[in-house]
Amino acid sequence: MTVMRSAWIKWARAFEHQQVLARGTREQLGGAEPLCEYVRWDNAADNSDPLIKAHWRLKVKKDFPERWSVLIGDFLTNLRAALDHAFWAAAVQHSGRPARPAQLGFPITTRASAFARQARELRELVSPEVWRVVEATQPFHGGAEAHTSPLEVLRVLSNVDKHRFVHVLRRAYIDLAPVDIRSEVPLEVVEEWHHEGLAEDNDVILRLKLKRPVNTGPVDLTPVFSYIPTIQISEDPVEYRTLDSAVEAMLTEVLEVISAINATMGLPFPDPHSFELGLEHTEVATEYAGSVLTFRGLDGAVQRFNLSTGEPIALSQPEGRDET
């Protein structure tokens, strides 16, 4: 095995876990049975109330599979190891096997002072060129946004997975469009409130109030709801990112780092065909590739929407419009 091979196959294994996870989310979120539904309440029959009031609650029919959390942990473990293995290879090439191998690892920190302390122990173990790569990629260069650096996100998430618990995915509610209101007479909207951010089971995600006309026929109210899997990337401050964007950012950043170290060490790059990248998973449910949202369309049907292509996908049979 070549000196950098260990780092490369660890990255490749992380990539494979990403592919398996992506396949799972495509199949689940693009399936015929939605994981969530939206339950409506209204006072349409109460003609004594001058307002027509309605709200919708999120009803979680089925949680995201636990397998996804385990796959995320495997992805994080291998990706973090790819960085450590690359640093180990650089140290062995430059200064030989370290005297304290257990203390050797790729440093990641959001504080310049902490990095300076680590530099006193680690800098001399690798070449100046490799150390410049390490320093240039540190999250502390991001200032107030250092906690959102893909390497810092990787450090935090992998530590949580190793030492605390598996990561539980949440749902982020996304507002795609205003409520479509149709009636025989114009209606005045008094209040239209939309939930923002994470949504839990039984949360009210939309509240609507309309002035009730004296003579009114049927009133059609058609909201457009959607949700997408998210993962917490930071505890202080608490922040979330969509799962696909967080995973892709970490995978890309680590690839750039180990590629830079590989090039700095003057080594040839490995043959991509020598990796088992799980490419067979990309051929499954390809119509659901990208960021897939599930929502109720204007025709009352449960639909899928692909953020990557900007097009609706896998239209189901209409469930019927909401009417007051």
Short mmCIF file of N, CA, C and O in Angstrom, two decimals, residues 258-267 269:
data_model
loop_
_atom_site.label_atom_id
_atom_site.label_comp_id
_atom_site.label_asym_id
_atom_site.label_seq_id
_atom_site.Cartn_x
_atom_site.Cartn_y
_atom_site.Cartn_z
N ILE A 258 -7.01 16.50 1.08
CA ILE A 258 -6.11 15.37 0.87
C ILE A 258 -5.49 15.43 -0.53
O ILE A 258 -4.36 14.96 -0.73
N SER A 259 -6.19 16.03 -1.49
CA SER A 259 -5.59 16.21 -2.81
C SER A 259 -4.42 17.17 -2.74
O SER A 259 -3.37 16.94 -3.38
N ALA A 260 -4.58 18.25 -1.97
CA ALA A 260 -3.50 19.22 -1.82
C ALA A 260 -2.30 18.61 -1.12
O ALA A 260 -1.14 18.85 -1.50
N ILE A 261 -2.54 17.81 -0.08
CA ILE A 261 -1.44 17.15 0.61
C ILE A 261 -0.75 16.16 -0.31
O ILE A 261 0.48 16.07 -0.36
N ASN A 262 -1.54 15.41 -1.05
CA ASN A 262 -1.00 14.43 -2.00
C ASN A 262 -0.08 15.12 -3.01
O ASN A 262 1.03 14.66 -3.29
N ALA A 263 -0.56 16.25 -3.56
CA ALA A 263 0.24 16.98 -4.54
C ALA A 263 1.49 17.57 -3.92
O ALA A 263 2.58 17.54 -4.51
N THR A 264 1.36 18.11 -2.71
CA THR A 264 2.50 18.72 -2.03
C THR A 264 3.59 17.68 -1.72
O THR A 264 4.79 17.98 -1.76
N MET A 265 3.17 16.47 -1.46
CA MET A 265 4.13 15.39 -1.17
C MET A 265 4.77 14.85 -2.45
O MET A 265 5.67 14.00 -2.39
N GLY A 266 4.31 15.35 -3.61
CA GLY A 266 4.89 14.92 -4.87
C GLY A 266 4.51 13.52 -5.28
O GLY A 266 5.26 12.86 -6.02
N LEU A 267 3.35 13.05 -4.84
CA LEU A 267 2.91 11.69 -5.12
C LEU A 267 1.94 11.67 -6.29
O LEU A 267 1.18 12.61 -6.50
N PHE A 269 -1.48 10.75 -8.23
CA PHE A 269 -2.84 10.58 -7.74
C PHE A 269 -3.32 9.16 -8.07
O PHE A 269 -2.96 8.59 -9.09
#
